[in-house]
Amino acid sequence: MATDIKDNARTVDAAALMELLPARPRLLALGEPTHGEDALLDLRNELFRQLVEEEGYRTIALETDCLNGLAVDDHVTSGTGTLDEVMENGFSHDWGASAANRELVRWMRAHNEGRPASEQVRFAGFDGPLEIAAAASPRRALTALHGYLAARVEADLLPCGADLLDELTGSDDRWTEPAAMREPARSVGRSAEAGRLRLLADELVELLDEQRPHLIAASSADEWERACLYGRTALGLLSYHHWMADTSPARLARLAGVRDRMMSLNLLALADRGPVFVYTHNAHLQREKSSMRMGGRRLEWWSAGALVDAELGEEYAFVATALGTIRHRGVDVPPADTVEGLLYALPEERCVLDARRLDAALGDGRPAPRVSPWFGYAPLDPAHLATCDGLVFVRDVPQR
């Protein structure tokens, strides 16, 4: 078995990833088993540069606020704002502080300097405007969608004026109340105002679809794409807030499911641009159901990757990342009888493997999953190897 695994391992680069696939996918997704480690993000940056220069990829999509990410895209394509400004305001989850994310944005802006739009690289966030403890007010998405339509269609076609949206939304603090994550009664998601907003958002998105021929002709490609993004985000946020106010046992699983559905719809829209490199946690990109324990319950929901795969089939590719140690997090050398332990015995610091070939080599003696001593790291589930297109292994993740 050791020989089979060693023969399977190759140097990690874009060419090695592409050789694992039958054709260039519209969405090439690389997962990570933990967030916030710049060593993994440095590898992501390196692979994206290679995919741009060698394989014709033009967009990178990250798990960050899809609306805030528009500021990053404006910066890398046209120089709008300073690097400091977009790192502070263009990322959610505090990921603007990452040195690797900063270097990614800096490189993208430098790459695009002087290039025509057709040759520029683009940035996209594909997560909703959501944080662990709260979700954003729908005001921004609803106002932007209404403004786009009001400028391009007859006024009597609009279901309401901007002032009514503003009145129904009320104070943004009502929507972002942190206590609502654990106390459904603190959420406004099932208030009368929220119910009316959901109906109006539906009508605005219906109007966007009904007027598609006219609107596409009257808009730039970016204007149309962003209007659709505003519509998806408004509907997704209002649905998320609706489930924030739920008191049934399904509440947390539905919240997780709504979030990944929002991610999947954003990824499917991005796929229309051409080949896109996607990067986030393995759990959001895998083809299987995702699961976690929260509030004393085991939650299960279909991941964004599973939803995208159901739509795109072979045009979606998923490469998982596994790792050996994160010693500064208490994750030491993996047990030898785990997949990570078998890979840790290889001499390479980083390698990429054909996941299905590795699964076949393991056979019926597939190891049990590694147990993580740290909540922020999710070991590879060996049962998932057969549904991965590839596996990147990083031996040691140093502290940065």
PDB file of C-alpha atoms in Angstrom, residues 118-276:
ATOM      1  CA  SER A 118     -11.542  40.586 -21.270  1.00  0.00           C
ATOM      2  CA  GLU A 119      -8.108  39.616 -19.925  1.00  0.00           C
ATOM      3  CA  GLN A 120      -8.530  40.816 -16.357  1.00  0.00           C
ATOM      4  CA  VAL A 121      -8.912  38.594 -13.330  1.00  0.00           C
ATOM      5  CA  ARG A 122     -11.980  39.054 -11.158  1.00  0.00           C
ATOM      6  CA  PHE A 123     -12.765  38.641  -7.464  1.00  0.00           C
ATOM      7  CA  ALA A 124     -16.046  37.387  -6.005  1.00  0.00           C
ATOM      8  CA  GLY A 125     -17.368  36.641  -2.558  1.00  0.00           C
ATOM      9  CA  PHE A 126     -19.928  33.847  -2.678  1.00  0.00           C
ATOM     10  CA  ASP A 127     -21.093  33.724   0.939  1.00  0.00           C
ATOM     11  CA  GLY A 128     -24.156  35.619   2.042  1.00  0.00           C
ATOM     12  CA  PRO A 129     -23.841  38.726   4.252  1.00  0.00           C
ATOM     13  CA  LEU A 130     -23.754  36.440   7.263  1.00  0.00           C
ATOM     14  CA  GLU A 131     -21.599  36.084  10.352  1.00  0.00           C
ATOM     15  CA  ILE A 132     -21.690  33.301  12.942  1.00  0.00           C
ATOM     16  CA  ALA A 133     -23.642  35.418  15.424  1.00  0.00           C
ATOM     17  CA  ALA A 134     -25.789  37.529  13.113  1.00  0.00           C
ATOM     18  CA  ALA A 135     -27.101  38.176   9.629  1.00  0.00           C
ATOM     19  CA  ALA A 136     -27.212  41.509   7.837  1.00  0.00           C
ATOM     20  CA  SER A 137     -30.267  43.670   7.331  1.00  0.00           C
ATOM     21  CA  PRO A 138     -31.845  43.120   3.891  1.00  0.00           C
ATOM     22  CA  ARG A 139     -31.834  46.901   3.315  1.00  0.00           C
ATOM     23  CA  ARG A 140     -28.721  47.088   1.153  1.00  0.00           C
ATOM     24  CA  ALA A 141     -29.736  44.326  -1.241  1.00  0.00           C
ATOM     25  CA  LEU A 142     -33.373  45.441  -1.499  1.00  0.00           C
ATOM     26  CA  THR A 143     -32.493  49.104  -2.002  1.00  0.00           C
ATOM     27  CA  ALA A 144     -29.916  48.312  -4.685  1.00  0.00           C
ATOM     28  CA  LEU A 145     -32.309  45.995  -6.544  1.00  0.00           C
ATOM     29  CA  HIS A 146     -35.134  48.532  -6.386  1.00  0.00           C
ATOM     30  CA  GLY A 147     -32.838  51.333  -7.551  1.00  0.00           C
ATOM     31  CA  TYR A 148     -31.649  49.269 -10.520  1.00  0.00           C
ATOM     32  CA  LEU A 149     -35.205  48.508 -11.613  1.00  0.00           C
ATOM     33  CA  ALA A 150     -36.539  52.017 -10.963  1.00  0.00           C
ATOM     34  CA  ALA A 151     -33.946  53.445 -13.338  1.00  0.00           C
ATOM     35  CA  ARG A 152     -34.884  51.071 -16.176  1.00  0.00           C
ATOM     36  CA  VAL A 153     -38.586  50.100 -16.083  1.00  0.00           C
ATOM     37  CA  GLU A 154     -41.837  52.026 -15.994  1.00  0.00           C
ATOM     38  CA  ALA A 155     -42.711  53.213 -12.496  1.00  0.00           C
ATOM     39  CA  ASP A 156     -46.150  51.582 -12.446  1.00  0.00           C
ATOM     40  CA  LEU A 157     -44.532  48.148 -12.866  1.00  0.00           C
ATOM     41  CA  LEU A 158     -42.743  48.437  -9.535  1.00  0.00           C
ATOM     42  CA  PRO A 159     -44.586  46.805  -6.615  1.00  0.00           C
ATOM     43  CA  CYS A 160     -43.671  49.629  -4.234  1.00  0.00           C
ATOM     44  CA  GLY A 161     -41.551  52.713  -3.753  1.00  0.00           C
ATOM     45  CA  ALA A 162     -38.162  52.820  -2.073  1.00  0.00           C
ATOM     46  CA  ASP A 163     -39.717  54.643   0.879  1.00  0.00           C
ATOM     47  CA  LEU A 164     -41.945  51.665   1.726  1.00  0.00           C
ATOM     48  CA  LEU A 165     -38.952  49.296   1.668  1.00  0.00           C
ATOM     49  CA  ASP A 166     -37.151  51.644   4.004  1.00  0.00           C
ATOM     50  CA  GLU A 167     -40.132  51.903   6.336  1.00  0.00           C
ATOM     51  CA  LEU A 168     -40.689  48.144   6.512  1.00  0.00           C
ATOM     52  CA  THR A 169     -36.992  47.445   7.076  1.00  0.00           C
ATOM     53  CA  GLY A 170     -36.816  49.878   9.973  1.00  0.00           C
ATOM     54  CA  SER A 171     -33.660  50.003  12.075  1.00  0.00           C
ATOM     55  CA  ASP A 172     -30.872  47.752  10.834  1.00  0.00           C
ATOM     56  CA  ASP A 173     -30.029  46.938  14.448  1.00  0.00           C
ATOM     57  CA  ARG A 174     -33.263  44.937  14.681  1.00  0.00           C
ATOM     58  CA  TRP A 175     -31.972  42.549  12.026  1.00  0.00           C
ATOM     59  CA  THR A 176     -28.408  42.218  13.298  1.00  0.00           C
ATOM     60  CA  GLU A 177     -29.380  41.535  16.933  1.00  0.00           C
ATOM     61  CA  PRO A 178     -26.711  38.986  18.063  1.00  0.00           C
ATOM     62  CA  ALA A 179     -28.984  37.420  20.684  1.00  0.00           C
ATOM     63  CA  ALA A 180     -31.342  36.226  17.934  1.00  0.00           C
ATOM     64  CA  MET A 181     -28.981  33.379  17.001  1.00  0.00           C
ATOM     65  CA  ARG A 182     -29.785  31.612  20.280  1.00  0.00           C
ATOM     66  CA  GLU A 183     -33.100  33.276  21.157  1.00  0.00           C
ATOM     67  CA  PRO A 184     -35.582  33.032  18.260  1.00  0.00           C
ATOM     68  CA  ALA A 185     -37.946  35.431  19.980  1.00  0.00           C
ATOM     69  CA  ARG A 186     -35.344  38.181  19.531  1.00  0.00           C
ATOM     70  CA  SER A 187     -35.462  37.823  15.735  1.00  0.00           C
ATOM     71  CA  VAL A 188     -37.655  40.021  13.529  1.00  0.00           C
ATOM     72  CA  GLY A 189     -37.625  37.389  10.776  1.00  0.00           C
ATOM     73  CA  ARG A 190     -41.283  36.441  11.196  1.00  0.00           C
ATOM     74  CA  SER A 191     -42.677  39.864  11.981  1.00  0.00           C
ATOM     75  CA  ALA A 192     -45.441  41.328   9.850  1.00  0.00           C
ATOM     76  CA  GLU A 193     -42.929  43.743   8.306  1.00  0.00           C
ATOM     77  CA  ALA A 194     -40.557  40.904   7.396  1.00  0.00           C
ATOM     78  CA  GLY A 195     -43.421  38.996   5.802  1.00  0.00           C
ATOM     79  CA  ARG A 196     -44.337  41.976   3.621  1.00  0.00           C
ATOM     80  CA  LEU A 197     -40.688  42.465   2.673  1.00  0.00           C
ATOM     81  CA  ARG A 198     -40.452  38.827   1.515  1.00  0.00           C
ATOM     82  CA  LEU A 199     -43.498  39.317  -0.717  1.00  0.00           C
ATOM     83  CA  LEU A 200     -42.106  42.557  -2.143  1.00  0.00           C
ATOM     84  CA  ALA A 201     -38.680  40.997  -2.685  1.00  0.00           C
ATOM     85  CA  ASP A 202     -40.346  38.142  -4.590  1.00  0.00           C
ATOM     86  CA  GLU A 203     -42.189  40.655  -6.768  1.00  0.00           C
ATOM     87  CA  LEU A 204     -39.029  42.644  -7.454  1.00  0.00           C
ATOM     88  CA  VAL A 205     -37.139  39.495  -8.499  1.00  0.00           C
ATOM     89  CA  GLU A 206     -40.089  38.393 -10.637  1.00  0.00           C
ATOM     90  CA  LEU A 207     -40.012  41.785 -12.368  1.00  0.00           C
ATOM     91  CA  LEU A 208     -36.273  41.404 -12.918  1.00  0.00           C
ATOM     92  CA  ASP A 209     -36.920  38.071 -14.662  1.00  0.00           C
ATOM     93  CA  GLU A 210     -39.937  39.296 -16.637  1.00  0.00           C
ATOM     94  CA  GLN A 211     -38.016  42.289 -17.980  1.00  0.00           C
ATOM     95  CA  ARG A 212     -34.845  40.327 -18.697  1.00  0.00           C
ATOM     96  CA  PRO A 213     -34.614  41.052 -22.465  1.00  0.00           C
ATOM     97  CA  HIS A 214     -35.037  44.793 -21.957  1.00  0.00           C
ATOM     98  CA  LEU A 215     -32.816  44.968 -18.876  1.00  0.00           C
ATOM     99  CA  ILE A 216     -29.931  43.064 -20.441  1.00  0.00           C
ATOM    100  CA  ALA A 217     -30.068  45.393 -23.458  1.00  0.00           C
ATOM    101  CA  ALA A 218     -30.251  48.490 -21.216  1.00  0.00           C
ATOM    102  CA  SER A 219     -27.428  47.450 -18.865  1.00  0.00           C
ATOM    103  CA  SER A 220     -23.775  46.568 -18.940  1.00  0.00           C
ATOM    104  CA  ALA A 221     -22.947  42.938 -18.204  1.00  0.00           C
ATOM    105  CA  ASP A 222     -21.723  43.904 -14.727  1.00  0.00           C
ATOM    106  CA  GLU A 223     -24.877  45.920 -13.966  1.00  0.00           C
ATOM    107  CA  TRP A 224     -27.113  42.994 -14.891  1.00  0.00           C
ATOM    108  CA  GLU A 225     -24.982  40.498 -12.985  1.00  0.00           C
ATOM    109  CA  ARG A 226     -25.037  42.664  -9.873  1.00  0.00           C
ATOM    110  CA  ALA A 227     -28.797  43.214 -10.064  1.00  0.00           C
ATOM    111  CA  CYS A 228     -29.275  39.440 -10.075  1.00  0.00           C
ATOM    112  CA  LEU A 229     -26.892  39.200  -7.120  1.00  0.00           C
ATOM    113  CA  TYR A 230     -28.924  41.787  -5.194  1.00  0.00           C
ATOM    114  CA  GLY A 231     -32.094  39.797  -5.881  1.00  0.00           C
ATOM    115  CA  ARG A 232     -30.602  36.480  -4.754  1.00  0.00           C
ATOM    116  CA  THR A 233     -29.156  38.100  -1.647  1.00  0.00           C
ATOM    117  CA  ALA A 234     -32.371  39.859  -0.650  1.00  0.00           C
ATOM    118  CA  LEU A 235     -34.375  36.646  -0.930  1.00  0.00           C
ATOM    119  CA  GLY A 236     -31.702  34.602   0.825  1.00  0.00           C
ATOM    120  CA  LEU A 237     -31.343  37.030   3.713  1.00  0.00           C
ATOM    121  CA  LEU A 238     -35.085  37.248   4.280  1.00  0.00           C
ATOM    122  CA  SER A 239     -35.303  33.455   4.265  1.00  0.00           C
ATOM    123  CA  TYR A 240     -32.392  33.233   6.711  1.00  0.00           C
ATOM    124  CA  HIS A 241     -34.040  35.706   9.068  1.00  0.00           C
ATOM    125  CA  HIS A 242     -37.303  33.767   8.759  1.00  0.00           C
ATOM    126  CA  TRP A 243     -35.548  30.657  10.091  1.00  0.00           C
ATOM    127  CA  MET A 244     -33.745  32.685  12.743  1.00  0.00           C
ATOM    128  CA  ALA A 245     -37.200  33.264  14.261  1.00  0.00           C
ATOM    129  CA  ASP A 246     -38.210  29.595  14.057  1.00  0.00           C
ATOM    130  CA  THR A 247     -38.652  27.576  17.253  1.00  0.00           C
ATOM    131  CA  SER A 248     -38.798  24.061  15.796  1.00  0.00           C
ATOM    132  CA  PRO A 249     -36.029  21.427  16.143  1.00  0.00           C
ATOM    133  CA  ALA A 250     -35.206  21.971  12.452  1.00  0.00           C
ATOM    134  CA  ARG A 251     -34.161  25.592  13.029  1.00  0.00           C
ATOM    135  CA  LEU A 252     -30.352  25.310  13.036  1.00  0.00           C
ATOM    136  CA  ALA A 253     -30.233  22.775  10.208  1.00  0.00           C
ATOM    137  CA  ARG A 254     -32.436  25.043   8.088  1.00  0.00           C
ATOM    138  CA  LEU A 255     -30.173  28.017   8.807  1.00  0.00           C
ATOM    139  CA  ALA A 256     -27.144  26.015   7.646  1.00  0.00           C
ATOM    140  CA  GLY A 257     -29.049  24.814   4.600  1.00  0.00           C
ATOM    141  CA  VAL A 258     -30.206  28.308   3.612  1.00  0.00           C
ATOM    142  CA  ARG A 259     -26.637  29.588   3.868  1.00  0.00           C
ATOM    143  CA  ASP A 260     -25.202  26.850   1.635  1.00  0.00           C
ATOM    144  CA  ARG A 261     -28.038  27.286  -0.839  1.00  0.00           C
ATOM    145  CA  MET A 262     -27.144  30.993  -1.063  1.00  0.00           C
ATOM    146  CA  MET A 263     -23.533  29.985  -1.688  1.00  0.00           C
ATOM    147  CA  SER A 264     -24.541  27.505  -4.385  1.00  0.00           C
ATOM    148  CA  LEU A 265     -26.696  30.013  -6.273  1.00  0.00           C
ATOM    149  CA  ASN A 266     -23.849  32.527  -6.261  1.00  0.00           C
ATOM    150  CA  LEU A 267     -21.411  29.898  -7.531  1.00  0.00           C
ATOM    151  CA  LEU A 268     -23.756  28.813 -10.310  1.00  0.00           C
ATOM    152  CA  ALA A 269     -24.111  32.441 -11.411  1.00  0.00           C
ATOM    153  CA  LEU A 270     -20.324  32.855 -11.415  1.00  0.00           C
ATOM    154  CA  ALA A 271     -19.943  29.717 -13.527  1.00  0.00           C
ATOM    155  CA  ASP A 272     -21.547  31.626 -16.409  1.00  0.00           C
ATOM    156  CA  ARG A 273     -18.411  33.821 -16.551  1.00  0.00           C
ATOM    157  CA  GLY A 274     -16.198  30.926 -17.541  1.00  0.00           C
ATOM    158  CA  PRO A 275     -13.770  28.891 -15.459  1.00  0.00           C
ATOM    159  CA  VAL A 276     -13.791  29.916 -11.789  1.00  0.00           C
TER     160      VAL A 276
END
